[in-house]
DNA sequence: GTGTTTGCAAAGTGTTTGCAATTTA
DNA sequence: TAAATTGCAAACACTTTGCAAACAC
């Protein structure tokens, strides 16, 4: 019986990019990656960390979110001009955004192909395509 | 020969929703709607206004952008977590976003149909679909 | 031990607000 | 003249930064 370590790849990646295994980073990695895909804001992660008795400053939350994003462990999603969202799913996919609650949800199986799009402007290449489907409660 | 008043619909709309024709609003409407489609941030519009010797405070810029947005004359575009963009083209369309310069450009002829998308989550309706193609200079 | 990381408080950025003075209708 | 609008400065929310103390290796 294999022991599942849902976020062992995170530890490997941290080492690979030279991020030390500090108490804070390990605890945040656990919260973020242990339980499937998540969408978090800095504030939410901070609140959650404190609720789990993890002592971390907000500054460290921001540092960690950016370090993980640079390491390719997180992806930043822009849906709201006033807050940054981070997604533990770094594969190419899109989102439903619940305008009232500010929640995000992955859209399964929506793939935008290069051929679906007009060519990018002269001298540019497509870095990424983001589709946000904004939904409202009826 | 017809006299073209590219933004006469704006004046009508302002009246329709009860926005008085103040010096500031008229001047900003002119800047925004006189020369085809535009994408502006508050700061850019403010700078442009001052360059054209229009005295407007930043507070009024924000007020006006929101009032015009509520009136359906502008559309807010979310592409950057740190700034709000407003588009004079309120019809359903999508954008190229130049990550280095922060510029926006309409994508002509990209239409996302309801049938292209998975159904929205139970109890919600699609308010709007935003596609942002992030491009980088080669 | 050395270089990295943390946490705090201060600073920064874009945006909003309260309110007196001004302007529009 | 009554109600709406403006501009200022202060307040705000979120994020970043500088730096001394704590920590990882």
Coordinates of N, CA and C in Angstrom, one line a residue, chain B residues 21-105:
Chain B
X21 N -24.9 67.9 -17.3 CA -23.9 68.2 -18.3 C -22.9 69.2 -17.7
X22 N -22.0 68.7 -16.9 CA -21.0 69.6 -16.3 C -19.8 69.7 -17.2
X23 N -19.1 70.8 -16.9 CA -17.9 71.0 -17.7 C -17.0 69.8 -17.7
X24 N -16.8 69.2 -16.6 CA -15.8 68.1 -16.4 C -16.3 66.8 -17.2
X25 N -17.6 66.5 -17.0 CA -18.1 65.3 -17.7 C -18.1 65.5 -19.2
X26 N -18.5 66.7 -19.7 CA -18.5 66.9 -21.1 C -17.1 66.8 -21.7
X27 N -16.1 67.4 -21.0 CA -14.7 67.3 -21.5 C -14.2 65.9 -21.5
X28 N -14.5 65.1 -20.4 CA -14.0 63.8 -20.4 C -14.7 62.9 -21.4
X29 N -16.0 63.2 -21.6 CA -16.8 62.4 -22.7 C -16.1 62.6 -24.0
X30 N -15.7 63.9 -24.2 CA -15.1 64.2 -25.5 C -13.8 63.4 -25.7
X31 N -12.9 63.5 -24.7 CA -11.7 62.7 -24.7 C -11.9 61.3 -25.0
X32 N -12.9 60.7 -24.2 CA -13.1 59.3 -24.3 C -13.8 58.8 -25.6
X33 N -14.8 59.5 -26.0 CA -15.6 59.0 -27.1 C -15.4 59.6 -28.5
X34 N -14.6 60.7 -28.5 CA -14.5 61.4 -29.8 C -13.7 60.6 -30.8
X35 N -12.7 59.8 -30.3 CA -11.8 59.2 -31.3 C -11.8 57.7 -31.3
X36 N -12.9 57.1 -31.6 CA -13.0 55.6 -31.6 C -12.7 55.0 -30.3
X37 N -12.5 53.7 -30.4 CA -12.4 52.9 -29.2 C -11.1 53.2 -28.4
X38 N -11.3 53.2 -27.1 CA -10.2 53.5 -26.2 C -10.2 52.6 -25.0
X39 N -9.0 52.4 -24.5 CA -8.9 51.7 -23.2 C -8.1 52.6 -22.3
X40 N -8.7 53.0 -21.2 CA -8.0 53.9 -20.3 C -8.0 53.5 -18.8
X41 N -7.0 53.9 -18.1 CA -7.0 53.8 -16.7 C -7.3 55.2 -16.1
X42 N -7.6 55.3 -14.9 CA -8.0 56.6 -14.3 C -6.8 57.5 -14.4
X43 N -5.6 57.0 -14.0 CA -4.4 57.9 -14.1 C -4.1 58.4 -15.5
X44 N -4.3 57.5 -16.5 CA -4.0 57.9 -17.9 C -5.0 58.9 -18.3
X45 N -6.3 58.8 -18.0 CA -7.3 59.7 -18.4 C -7.0 61.1 -17.7
X46 N -6.6 61.0 -16.4 CA -6.3 62.2 -15.7 C -5.2 63.0 -16.3
X47 N -4.1 62.2 -16.7 CA -2.9 62.9 -17.3 C -3.3 63.5 -18.6
X48 N -4.1 62.7 -19.4 CA -4.6 63.2 -20.7 C -5.4 64.5 -20.6
X49 N -6.3 64.5 -19.6 CA -7.2 65.6 -19.4 C -6.3 66.9 -19.1
X50 N -5.4 66.7 -18.1 CA -4.5 67.8 -17.8 C -3.7 68.3 -19.0
X51 N -3.2 67.4 -19.8 CA -2.5 67.7 -21.0 C -3.3 68.5 -21.9
X52 N -4.6 68.3 -21.9 CA -5.5 69.0 -22.8 C -6.1 70.3 -22.1
X53 N -5.5 70.6 -21.0 CA -5.9 71.8 -20.2 C -7.3 71.7 -19.7
X54 N -7.7 70.5 -19.4 CA -9.0 70.3 -18.7 C -8.7 70.2 -17.2
X55 N -9.2 71.0 -16.4 CA -9.0 70.9 -15.0 C -10.0 70.0 -14.4
X56 N -9.6 68.8 -14.0 CA -10.4 67.8 -13.3 C -9.6 67.2 -12.2
X57 N -10.3 67.0 -11.1 CA -9.6 66.2 -10.0 C -9.6 64.8 -10.3
X58 N -8.7 64.0 -9.6 CA -8.7 62.6 -9.8 C -10.0 62.0 -9.2
X59 N -10.5 62.6 -8.2 CA -11.8 62.1 -7.6 C -12.9 62.1 -8.6
X60 N -12.9 63.2 -9.4 CA -13.9 63.4 -10.4 C -13.7 62.4 -11.5
X61 N -12.5 62.1 -11.9 CA -12.2 61.1 -12.9 C -12.8 59.8 -12.4
X62 N -12.5 59.4 -11.2 CA -13.1 58.1 -10.7 C -14.6 58.2 -10.7
X63 N -15.2 59.2 -10.2 CA -16.6 59.4 -10.2 C -17.2 59.2 -11.6
X64 N -16.6 59.9 -12.5 CA -17.1 59.9 -13.9 C -17.0 58.5 -14.5
X65 N -15.8 57.9 -14.3 CA -15.6 56.6 -14.9 C -16.7 55.6 -14.4
X66 N -17.0 55.7 -13.1 CA -18.0 54.8 -12.6 C -19.4 55.1 -13.0
X67 N -19.7 56.5 -13.1 CA -21.0 56.9 -13.5 C -21.2 56.5 -15.0
X68 N -20.2 56.6 -15.8 CA -20.3 56.2 -17.2 C -20.5 54.7 -17.3
X69 N -19.8 54.0 -16.4 CA -19.9 52.5 -16.5 C -21.3 52.1 -16.1
X70 N -21.8 52.7 -15.0 CA -23.2 52.4 -14.6 C -24.2 52.7 -15.7
X71 N -23.9 53.8 -16.4 CA -24.8 54.2 -17.5 C -24.7 53.3 -18.7
X72 N -23.7 52.4 -18.7 CA -23.6 51.6 -19.9 C -22.7 52.2 -21.0
X73 N -22.0 53.3 -20.7 CA -21.2 53.9 -21.7 C -19.8 53.4 -21.7
X74 N -19.4 52.8 -20.6 CA -18.1 52.2 -20.5 C -18.2 50.8 -19.9
X75 N -17.1 50.1 -20.1 CA -17.1 48.7 -19.5 C -15.8 48.6 -18.8
X76 N -15.8 48.0 -17.6 CA -14.6 47.8 -16.8 C -14.0 46.5 -17.2
X77 N -12.7 46.5 -17.4 CA -11.9 45.3 -17.8 C -10.9 45.0 -16.7
X78 N -10.9 43.7 -16.3 CA -10.0 43.3 -15.3 C -8.9 42.5 -15.9
X79 N -7.7 43.1 -15.9 CA -6.6 42.4 -16.5 C -5.3 42.4 -15.6
X80 N -5.4 43.3 -14.7 CA -4.2 43.6 -13.9 C -4.7 43.9 -12.5
X81 N -4.1 43.2 -11.5 CA -4.6 43.2 -10.2 C -4.4 44.6 -9.6
X82 N -3.6 45.4 -10.2 CA -3.3 46.7 -9.5 C -3.9 47.9 -10.1
X83 N -4.6 47.8 -11.2 CA -5.2 48.9 -11.9 C -6.5 48.6 -12.5
X84 N -7.4 49.5 -12.6 CA -8.7 49.3 -13.3 C -8.6 49.9 -14.7
X85 N -9.1 49.2 -15.7 CA -9.2 49.6 -17.0 C -10.6 49.8 -17.4
X86 N -10.8 50.8 -18.3 CA -12.2 51.1 -18.8 C -12.1 51.1 -20.3
X87 N -13.1 50.5 -20.9 CA -13.2 50.4 -22.4 C -14.4 51.1 -22.9
X88 N -14.1 51.9 -23.9 CA -15.3 52.7 -24.5 C -16.1 51.8 -25.4
X89 N -15.6 50.6 -25.7 CA -16.4 49.6 -26.5 C -17.2 48.7 -25.5
X90 N -18.5 48.9 -25.4 CA -19.2 48.2 -24.4 C -19.9 46.9 -25.0
X91 N -19.6 46.7 -26.3 CA -20.2 45.5 -26.9 C -19.3 44.3 -26.5
X92 N -19.9 43.1 -26.6 CA -19.3 41.9 -26.1 C -18.1 41.6 -27.0
X93 N -16.9 41.7 -26.4 CA -15.7 41.4 -27.2 C -14.5 41.1 -26.2
X94 N -13.4 40.7 -26.7 CA -12.3 40.3 -25.9 C -11.0 41.1 -26.1
X95 N -9.9 40.7 -25.4 CA -8.7 41.6 -25.4 C -7.4 40.9 -25.5
X96 N -6.5 41.5 -26.2 CA -5.1 41.2 -26.1 C -4.6 42.1 -25.0
X97 N -3.7 41.6 -24.1 CA -3.1 42.4 -23.1 C -1.6 42.3 -23.2
X98 N -0.9 43.4 -23.5 CA 0.5 43.5 -23.6 C 1.1 43.6 -22.2
X99 N 1.7 42.5 -21.8 CA 2.1 42.5 -20.4 C 3.2 43.5 -20.1
X100 N 4.1 43.8 -21.0 CA 5.2 44.7 -20.7 C 4.7 46.1 -20.7
X101 N 3.8 46.5 -21.6 CA 3.4 47.9 -21.6 C 2.1 48.2 -20.9
X102 N 1.4 47.2 -20.5 CA 0.1 47.4 -19.9 C -1.0 47.9 -20.8
X103 N -0.7 47.8 -22.1 CA -1.7 48.2 -23.1 C -2.8 47.1 -23.4
X104 N -3.9 47.6 -23.8 CA -5.0 46.7 -24.2 C -5.4 46.9 -25.6
X105 N -5.8 45.8 -26.3 CA -6.2 45.9 -27.7 C -7.4 45.0 -27.9

